[in-house]
mmCIF file of C-alpha atoms in Angstrom:
data_model
loop_
_atom_site.group_PDB
_atom_site.id
_atom_site.type_symbol
_atom_site.label_atom_id
_atom_site.label_comp_id
_atom_site.label_asym_id
_atom_site.label_seq_id
_atom_site.Cartn_x
_atom_site.Cartn_y
_atom_site.Cartn_z
ATOM 1 C CA UNK A 1 13.758 18.787 -11.383
ATOM 2 C CA UNK A 2 11.867 20.384 -8.492
ATOM 3 C CA UNK A 3 8.101 19.972 -8.415
ATOM 4 C CA UNK A 4 6.379 23.234 -9.406
ATOM 5 C CA UNK A 5 3.273 22.521 -7.280
ATOM 6 C CA UNK A 6 0.887 25.334 -8.269
ATOM 7 C CA UNK A 7 3.660 27.347 -9.919
ATOM 8 C CA UNK A 8 3.792 30.181 -7.367
ATOM 9 C CA UNK A 9 5.428 28.622 -4.298
ATOM 10 C CA UNK A 10 8.948 29.676 -3.285
ATOM 11 C CA UNK A 11 11.471 26.860 -2.761
ATOM 12 C CA UNK A 12 13.770 26.814 0.255
ATOM 13 C CA UNK A 13 17.183 27.634 -1.239
ATOM 14 C CA UNK A 14 20.757 27.765 -0.029
ATOM 15 C CA UNK A 15 24.320 28.191 -1.262
ATOM 16 C CA UNK A 16 27.018 25.684 -0.190
ATOM 17 C CA UNK A 17 29.792 27.348 1.777
ATOM 18 C CA UNK A 18 32.602 26.048 -0.443
ATOM 19 C CA UNK A 19 30.775 26.591 -3.730
ATOM 20 C CA UNK A 20 29.711 30.241 -3.905
ATOM 21 C CA UNK A 21 27.265 31.004 -6.683
ATOM 22 C CA UNK A 22 25.831 27.472 -6.645
ATOM 23 C CA UNK A 23 22.051 27.564 -6.232
ATOM 24 C CA UNK A 24 20.512 24.538 -4.487
ATOM 25 C CA UNK A 25 16.878 23.912 -3.577
ATOM 26 C CA UNK A 26 15.152 21.725 -1.000
ATOM 27 C CA UNK A 27 12.492 19.870 -3.024
ATOM 28 C CA UNK A 28 8.739 20.295 -2.593
ATOM 29 C CA UNK A 29 8.217 16.713 -3.727
ATOM 30 C CA UNK A 30 9.881 14.181 -6.006
ATOM 31 C CA UNK A 31 7.261 14.330 -8.778
ATOM 32 C CA UNK A 32 9.804 14.984 -11.536
ATOM 33 C CA UNK A 33 12.830 13.293 -9.960
ATOM 34 C CA UNK A 34 11.026 9.950 -9.574
ATOM 35 C CA UNK A 35 10.202 9.739 -13.263
ATOM 36 C CA UNK A 36 13.789 10.509 -14.145
ATOM 37 C CA UNK A 37 14.946 7.910 -11.580
ATOM 38 C CA UNK A 38 12.934 5.162 -13.288
ATOM 39 C CA UNK A 39 14.840 5.990 -16.478
ATOM 40 C CA UNK A 40 18.169 6.250 -14.648
ATOM 41 C CA UNK A 41 17.774 2.861 -12.937
ATOM 42 C CA UNK A 42 16.357 1.244 -16.084
ATOM 43 C CA UNK A 43 13.238 -0.138 -14.418
ATOM 44 C CA UNK A 44 10.953 -2.074 -16.771
ATOM 45 C CA UNK A 45 7.146 -1.656 -17.004
ATOM 46 C CA UNK A 46 5.429 -2.934 -13.885
ATOM 47 C CA UNK A 47 8.372 -1.981 -11.643
ATOM 48 C CA UNK A 48 8.787 1.168 -9.590
ATOM 49 C CA UNK A 49 10.330 2.922 -6.606
ATOM 50 C CA UNK A 50 9.135 4.039 -3.173
ATOM 51 C CA UNK A 51 11.011 6.836 -1.423
ATOM 52 C CA UNK A 52 11.009 7.983 2.199
ATOM 53 C CA UNK A 53 10.847 11.674 1.313
ATOM 54 C CA UNK A 54 11.488 14.830 3.348
ATOM 55 C CA UNK A 55 10.911 18.316 1.985
ATOM 56 C CA UNK A 56 10.104 21.922 2.852
ATOM 57 C CA UNK A 57 7.248 24.084 1.563
ATOM 58 C CA UNK A 58 7.763 27.671 2.691
ATOM 59 C CA UNK A 59 4.468 28.904 1.239
ATOM 60 C CA UNK A 60 2.247 26.052 2.384
ATOM 61 C CA UNK A 61 -0.624 26.584 4.803
ATOM 62 C CA UNK A 62 0.246 26.195 8.472
ATOM 63 C CA UNK A 63 -2.860 24.849 10.157
ATOM 64 C CA UNK A 64 -4.346 21.759 11.795
ATOM 65 C CA UNK A 65 -3.544 19.511 8.817
ATOM 66 C CA UNK A 66 -0.617 21.264 7.071
ATOM 67 C CA UNK A 67 3.013 21.758 8.016
ATOM 68 C CA UNK A 68 5.962 23.507 6.413
ATOM 69 C CA UNK A 69 7.824 20.204 6.711
ATOM 70 C CA UNK A 70 6.716 17.488 4.291
ATOM 71 C CA UNK A 71 7.178 13.777 4.945
ATOM 72 C CA UNK A 72 5.653 11.291 2.539
ATOM 73 C CA UNK A 73 6.109 7.995 0.808
ATOM 74 C CA UNK A 74 6.719 9.354 -2.709
ATOM 75 C CA UNK A 75 6.298 6.519 -5.247
ATOM 76 C CA UNK A 76 6.447 6.081 -9.016
ATOM 77 C CA UNK A 77 5.822 3.098 -11.322
ATOM 78 C CA UNK A 78 6.757 2.488 -14.949
ATOM 79 C CA UNK A 79 3.650 1.625 -16.976
ATOM 80 C CA UNK A 80 2.897 0.720 -20.580
ATOM 81 C CA UNK A 81 1.194 3.182 -22.925
ATOM 82 C CA UNK A 82 -1.993 1.092 -22.872
ATOM 83 C CA UNK A 83 -2.151 1.485 -19.063
ATOM 84 C CA UNK A 84 -2.851 5.216 -19.371
ATOM 85 C CA UNK A 85 -6.552 4.870 -18.531
ATOM 86 C CA UNK A 86 -8.891 5.399 -15.603
ATOM 87 C CA UNK A 87 -9.356 1.685 -14.889
ATOM 88 C CA UNK A 88 -5.626 1.234 -14.326
ATOM 89 C CA UNK A 89 -5.712 4.278 -12.039
ATOM 90 C CA UNK A 90 -8.575 2.781 -10.019
ATOM 91 C CA UNK A 91 -6.831 -0.591 -9.750
ATOM 92 C CA UNK A 92 -3.747 1.132 -8.329
ATOM 93 C CA UNK A 93 -5.826 3.225 -5.923
ATOM 94 C CA UNK A 94 -7.616 0.150 -4.581
ATOM 95 C CA UNK A 95 -4.270 -1.444 -3.718
ATOM 96 C CA UNK A 96 -3.120 1.644 -1.814
ATOM 97 C CA UNK A 97 -6.436 2.009 -0.006
ATOM 98 C CA UNK A 98 -6.349 -1.663 1.053
ATOM 99 C CA UNK A 99 -2.996 -1.021 2.741
ATOM 100 C CA UNK A 100 -4.477 1.978 4.585
ATOM 101 C CA UNK A 101 -7.589 -0.012 5.568
ATOM 102 C CA UNK A 102 -5.569 -3.016 6.757
ATOM 103 C CA UNK A 103 -3.316 -0.748 8.821
ATOM 104 C CA UNK A 104 -6.306 0.802 10.585
ATOM 105 C CA UNK A 105 -7.741 -2.651 11.279
ATOM 106 C CA UNK A 106 -4.507 -3.734 12.966
ATOM 107 C CA UNK A 107 -4.441 -0.610 15.146
ATOM 108 C CA UNK A 108 -8.105 -0.896 16.094
ATOM 109 C CA UNK A 109 -7.738 -4.557 17.034
ATOM 110 C CA UNK A 110 -4.595 -3.902 19.058
ATOM 111 C CA UNK A 111 -5.688 -0.776 20.922
ATOM 112 C CA UNK A 112 -9.438 -1.276 21.067
ATOM 113 C CA UNK A 113 -10.771 1.787 19.306
ATOM 114 C CA UNK A 114 -13.480 2.020 16.682
ATOM 115 C CA UNK A 115 -12.694 1.579 13.009
ATOM 116 C CA UNK A 116 -13.671 4.510 10.791
ATOM 117 C CA UNK A 117 -12.827 3.224 7.319
ATOM 118 C CA UNK A 118 -15.197 1.133 5.168
ATOM 119 C CA UNK A 119 -13.780 -1.933 3.474
ATOM 120 C CA UNK A 120 -14.833 -0.672 0.029
ATOM 121 C CA UNK A 121 -13.641 2.639 -1.420
ATOM 122 C CA UNK A 122 -16.051 4.879 -3.373
ATOM 123 C CA UNK A 123 -14.936 6.595 -6.592
ATOM 124 C CA UNK A 124 -16.338 10.015 -7.526
ATOM 125 C CA UNK A 125 -15.410 12.694 -10.060
ATOM 126 C CA UNK A 126 -15.056 16.443 -9.739
ATOM 127 C CA UNK A 127 -17.027 16.828 -12.991
ATOM 128 C CA UNK A 128 -20.095 15.038 -11.592
ATOM 129 C CA UNK A 129 -19.883 16.832 -8.244
ATOM 130 C CA UNK A 130 -19.757 20.244 -9.945
ATOM 131 C CA UNK A 131 -22.945 19.366 -11.844
ATOM 132 C CA UNK A 132 -24.649 18.092 -8.693
ATOM 133 C CA UNK A 133 -23.459 20.898 -6.393
ATOM 134 C CA UNK A 134 -22.696 23.845 -8.718
ATOM 135 C CA UNK A 135 -22.722 26.458 -5.964
ATOM 136 C CA UNK A 136 -20.608 24.554 -3.431
ATOM 137 C CA UNK A 137 -16.903 25.178 -2.990
ATOM 138 C CA UNK A 138 -14.421 22.368 -3.759
ATOM 139 C CA UNK A 139 -13.923 21.768 -0.025
ATOM 140 C CA UNK A 140 -17.673 21.630 0.547
ATOM 141 C CA UNK A 141 -18.029 19.033 -2.221
ATOM 142 C CA UNK A 142 -15.313 16.948 -0.595
ATOM 143 C CA UNK A 143 -17.058 17.210 2.781
ATOM 144 C CA UNK A 144 -20.392 16.110 1.309
ATOM 145 C CA UNK A 145 -18.808 13.039 -0.282
ATOM 146 C CA UNK A 146 -16.634 12.006 2.642
ATOM 147 C CA UNK A 147 -19.283 12.468 5.307
ATOM 148 C CA UNK A 148 -21.575 10.179 3.300
ATOM 149 C CA UNK A 149 -19.118 7.491 2.186
ATOM 150 C CA UNK A 150 -16.248 7.825 4.755
ATOM 151 C CA UNK A 151 -13.571 7.035 2.134
ATOM 152 C CA UNK A 152 -13.507 8.424 -1.421
ATOM 153 C CA UNK A 153 -11.095 8.664 -4.319
ATOM 154 C CA UNK A 154 -11.909 11.977 -5.976
ATOM 155 C CA UNK A 155 -10.954 11.876 -9.677
ATOM 156 C CA UNK A 156 -10.125 14.938 -11.759
ATOM 157 C CA UNK A 157 -7.925 17.433 -9.893
ATOM 158 C CA UNK A 158 -6.583 20.481 -11.735
ATOM 159 C CA UNK A 159 -7.688 22.301 -14.854
ATOM 160 C CA UNK A 160 -10.334 24.992 -15.298
ATOM 161 C CA UNK A 161 -14.103 25.020 -15.546
ATOM 162 C CA UNK A 162 -15.861 26.783 -18.435
ATOM 163 C CA UNK A 163 -16.098 29.965 -16.352
ATOM 164 C CA UNK A 164 -12.301 30.048 -15.978
ATOM 165 C CA UNK A 165 -12.291 29.054 -12.308
ATOM 166 C CA UNK A 166 -10.340 26.057 -10.996
ATOM 167 C CA UNK A 167 -12.291 22.844 -11.443
ATOM 168 C CA UNK A 168 -11.044 21.400 -8.165
ATOM 169 C CA UNK A 169 -7.789 22.576 -6.614
ATOM 170 C CA UNK A 170 -4.642 23.314 -8.603
ATOM 171 C CA UNK A 171 -2.114 20.980 -10.178
ATOM 172 C CA UNK A 172 1.139 21.740 -11.960
ATOM 173 C CA UNK A 173 1.008 21.134 -15.733
ATOM 174 C CA UNK A 174 3.994 18.812 -15.906
ATOM 175 C CA UNK A 175 3.285 15.738 -13.818
ATOM 176 C CA UNK A 176 -0.391 14.599 -13.430
ATOM 177 C CA UNK A 177 -2.544 14.289 -16.544
ATOM 178 C CA UNK A 178 -5.633 16.381 -15.771
ATOM 179 C CA UNK A 179 -6.767 16.994 -19.354
ATOM 180 C CA UNK A 180 -7.368 13.564 -20.926
ATOM 181 C CA UNK A 181 -11.070 12.809 -21.398
ATOM 182 C CA UNK A 182 -12.351 9.684 -19.666
ATOM 183 C CA UNK A 183 -15.093 7.316 -20.941
ATOM 184 C CA UNK A 184 -17.529 8.916 -18.438
ATOM 185 C CA UNK A 185 -17.115 12.263 -20.239
ATOM 186 C CA UNK A 186 -15.074 13.884 -17.485
ATOM 187 C CA UNK A 187 -11.442 14.945 -17.648
ATOM 188 C CA UNK A 188 -8.303 13.869 -15.841
ATOM 189 C CA UNK A 189 -6.456 10.684 -14.893
ATOM 190 C CA UNK A 190 -5.525 11.753 -11.377
ATOM 191 C CA UNK A 191 -7.151 12.195 -7.991
ATOM 192 C CA UNK A 192 -6.978 12.480 -4.201
ATOM 193 C CA UNK A 193 -7.618 9.781 -1.604
ATOM 194 C CA UNK A 194 -9.925 11.378 0.972
ATOM 195 C CA UNK A 195 -11.427 10.095 4.229
ATOM 196 C CA UNK A 196 -13.873 11.571 6.721
ATOM 197 C CA UNK A 197 -12.142 12.872 9.831
ATOM 198 C CA UNK A 198 -14.623 12.845 12.748
ATOM 199 C CA UNK A 199 -12.247 14.751 15.022
ATOM 200 C CA UNK A 200 -12.040 17.723 12.642
ATOM 201 C CA UNK A 201 -15.476 17.087 11.098
ATOM 202 C CA UNK A 202 -14.177 17.478 7.552
ATOM 203 C CA UNK A 203 -12.683 15.629 4.598
ATOM 204 C CA UNK A 204 -9.068 14.665 5.103
ATOM 205 C CA UNK A 205 -6.559 13.983 2.320
ATOM 206 C CA UNK A 206 -4.186 11.057 2.835
ATOM 207 C CA UNK A 207 -2.732 10.765 -0.653
ATOM 208 C CA UNK A 208 -2.582 12.368 -4.082
ATOM 209 C CA UNK A 209 -1.718 10.400 -7.204
ATOM 210 C CA UNK A 210 -2.219 10.130 -10.916
ATOM 211 C CA UNK A 211 -1.177 8.846 -14.300
ATOM 212 C CA UNK A 212 1.492 11.217 -15.553
ATOM 213 C CA UNK A 213 1.519 13.365 -18.667
ATOM 214 C CA UNK A 214 2.740 11.988 -21.975
ATOM 215 C CA UNK A 215 4.377 14.308 -24.542
ATOM 216 C CA UNK A 216 1.046 15.311 -26.083
ATOM 217 C CA UNK A 217 -0.695 16.163 -22.812
ATOM 218 C CA UNK A 218 2.400 17.908 -21.453
ATOM 219 C CA UNK A 219 2.397 20.394 -24.342
ATOM 220 C CA UNK A 220 -1.351 21.020 -23.978
ATOM 221 C CA UNK A 221 -1.156 21.562 -20.235
ATOM 222 C CA UNK A 222 1.882 23.848 -20.481
ATOM 223 C CA UNK A 223 -0.004 25.963 -23.010
ATOM 224 C CA UNK A 224 -3.154 26.051 -20.863
ATOM 225 C CA UNK A 225 -1.100 27.217 -17.884
ATOM 226 C CA UNK A 226 0.662 29.794 -20.071
ATOM 227 C CA UNK A 227 4.149 28.392 -19.429
ATOM 228 C CA UNK A 228 5.117 27.023 -22.890
ATOM 229 C CA UNK A 229 8.749 28.014 -22.254
ATOM 230 C CA UNK A 230 9.112 25.048 -19.890
ATOM 231 C CA UNK A 231 9.294 22.699 -22.861
ATOM 232 C CA UNK A 232 12.874 23.970 -23.283
ATOM 233 C CA UNK A 233 13.894 22.807 -19.777
ATOM 234 C CA UNK A 234 16.101 19.718 -19.499
ATOM 235 C CA UNK A 235 13.509 17.495 -17.779
ATOM 236 C CA UNK A 236 10.754 18.498 -20.204
ATOM 237 C CA UNK A 237 12.999 17.843 -23.209
ATOM 238 C CA UNK A 238 13.683 14.344 -21.861
ATOM 239 C CA UNK A 239 9.956 13.696 -21.628
ATOM 240 C CA UNK A 240 9.153 15.140 -25.052
ATOM 241 C CA UNK A 241 11.880 13.143 -26.818
ATOM 242 C CA UNK A 242 10.760 9.856 -25.209
ATOM 243 C CA UNK A 243 13.715 9.420 -22.839
ATOM 244 C CA UNK A 244 11.484 9.338 -19.751
ATOM 245 C CA UNK A 245 9.055 6.409 -19.409
ATOM 246 C CA UNK A 246 5.271 6.517 -19.059
ATOM 247 C CA UNK A 247 4.442 6.394 -15.356
ATOM 248 C CA UNK A 248 1.890 6.546 -12.590
ATOM 249 C CA UNK A 249 2.845 7.969 -9.226
ATOM 250 C CA UNK A 250 1.923 9.881 -6.125
ATOM 251 C CA UNK A 251 2.633 10.577 -2.499
ATOM 252 C CA UNK A 252 1.202 9.188 0.750
ATOM 253 C CA UNK A 253 1.474 11.655 3.625
ATOM 254 C CA UNK A 254 3.263 10.056 6.571
ATOM 255 C CA UNK A 255 2.372 12.548 9.318
ATOM 256 C CA UNK A 256 -1.086 13.042 7.834
ATOM 257 C CA UNK A 257 -1.740 9.281 7.940
ATOM 258 C CA UNK A 258 -0.448 9.087 11.516
ATOM 259 C CA UNK A 259 -2.682 12.018 12.492
ATOM 260 C CA UNK A 260 -5.725 10.186 11.143
ATOM 261 C CA UNK A 261 -4.815 6.767 12.538
ATOM 262 C CA UNK A 262 -4.149 8.168 16.029
ATOM 263 C CA UNK A 263 -7.266 10.419 15.927
ATOM 264 C CA UNK A 264 -5.222 13.567 16.553
ATOM 265 C CA UNK A 265 -6.692 17.050 16.231
ATOM 266 C CA UNK A 266 -3.478 18.651 14.910
ATOM 267 C CA UNK A 267 -0.623 17.430 12.731
ATOM 268 C CA UNK A 268 1.739 18.870 15.353
ATOM 269 C CA UNK A 269 0.752 16.019 17.682
ATOM 270 C CA UNK A 270 2.670 13.592 15.467
ATOM 271 C CA UNK A 271 5.295 15.826 13.829
ATOM 272 C CA UNK A 272 7.827 18.195 15.376
ATOM 273 C CA UNK A 273 7.707 21.487 13.507
ATOM 274 C CA UNK A 274 6.765 25.162 13.723
ATOM 275 C CA UNK A 275 3.080 25.962 14.084
ATOM 276 C CA UNK A 276 0.806 28.979 14.448
ATOM 277 C CA UNK A 277 1.338 30.265 18.030
ATOM 278 C CA UNK A 278 -2.362 31.189 18.321
ATOM 279 C CA UNK A 279 -3.373 27.624 17.463
ATOM 280 C CA UNK A 280 -0.796 26.291 19.915
ATOM 281 C CA UNK A 281 -2.351 28.376 22.725
ATOM 282 C CA UNK A 282 -5.909 27.323 21.852
ATOM 283 C CA UNK A 283 -4.937 23.645 21.834
ATOM 284 C CA UNK A 284 -3.040 23.905 25.138
ATOM 285 C CA UNK A 285 -6.207 25.209 26.781
ATOM 286 C CA UNK A 286 -7.935 22.073 25.464
ATOM 287 C CA UNK A 287 -5.230 19.883 26.986
ATOM 288 C CA UNK A 288 -3.530 19.173 23.648
ATOM 289 C CA UNK A 289 0.211 19.799 23.575
ATOM 290 C CA UNK A 290 1.973 19.915 20.210
ATOM 291 C CA UNK A 291 5.466 18.646 19.511
ATOM 292 C CA UNK A 292 6.257 21.874 17.664
ATOM 293 C CA UNK A 293 7.906 25.177 18.516
ATOM 294 C CA UNK A 294 5.048 27.610 17.959
ATOM 295 C CA UNK A 295 4.714 28.327 21.697
ATOM 296 C CA UNK A 296 8.115 30.014 21.923
ATOM 297 C CA UNK A 297 8.744 33.680 21.171
ATOM 298 C CA UNK A 298 11.711 34.534 18.941
ATOM 299 C CA UNK A 299 14.917 34.977 20.956
ATOM 300 C CA UNK A 300 16.779 37.973 19.494
ATOM 301 C CA UNK A 301 20.034 36.830 21.122
ATOM 302 C CA UNK A 302 19.874 33.509 19.325
ATOM 303 C CA UNK A 303 18.754 34.687 15.905
ATOM 304 C CA UNK A 304 20.819 33.447 12.967
ATOM 305 C CA UNK A 305 22.700 36.261 11.272
#
């Protein structure tokens, strides 16, 4: 039931003391579990769950915007088959963005700093941006969009271009639908909520979400990612036989949102974790002290055995 992310990340694992041979994993996210939970709790279409999630990602980047420790509002909603379309996705995104916008307005009014977010969100697609900026990297395309519009929902994450390269970032084959063709001719019913971060002078992801795979798209995406054997896993069998409902879901980064709202240069200003010691030193010279432990050398006498 663990999220596969890009399919190469190692999960944090452990064995309970009193149950030798039992393999347990700290989850990367709740992408699969949430969909199962909607089935388990019997939630009807239009209803969903929001979780206050904590996870570990051993192979994630450790930089100004990434941490090994993940905290996010992981959410999932039961939808009807006819809701599997880009307009339903956009409607959901607008509701989430309004909450982000309203939150920033409250903070700006209370503490007297300048608002950065526009009231209206702009929608863009990776397919159109590739045509317009064919030689730019995915990050450069994001920067172009966000610097211009300040807040963008970037549709179509995952999948390959005709040349075999990633279209725009990677996505696991078994949660977001990144293969269904939209009326605009592009592909994918998922996306990232991005804003322009003036402190870091770059695009800044607050949330990732999408309409989830149905049985047909699951099989196609597993085959495209060359992991057809997954259809024999318990969770995948439950999806293929119709036990799991059709859903839309995503995650809203808690520390990432706090970092943006408080205009912090580093995620370690709002989250206690381990960070790159070189970055810690650079930031200290700038008068920025992180909450994390990157400034300490390993103590051999205190190392866990």
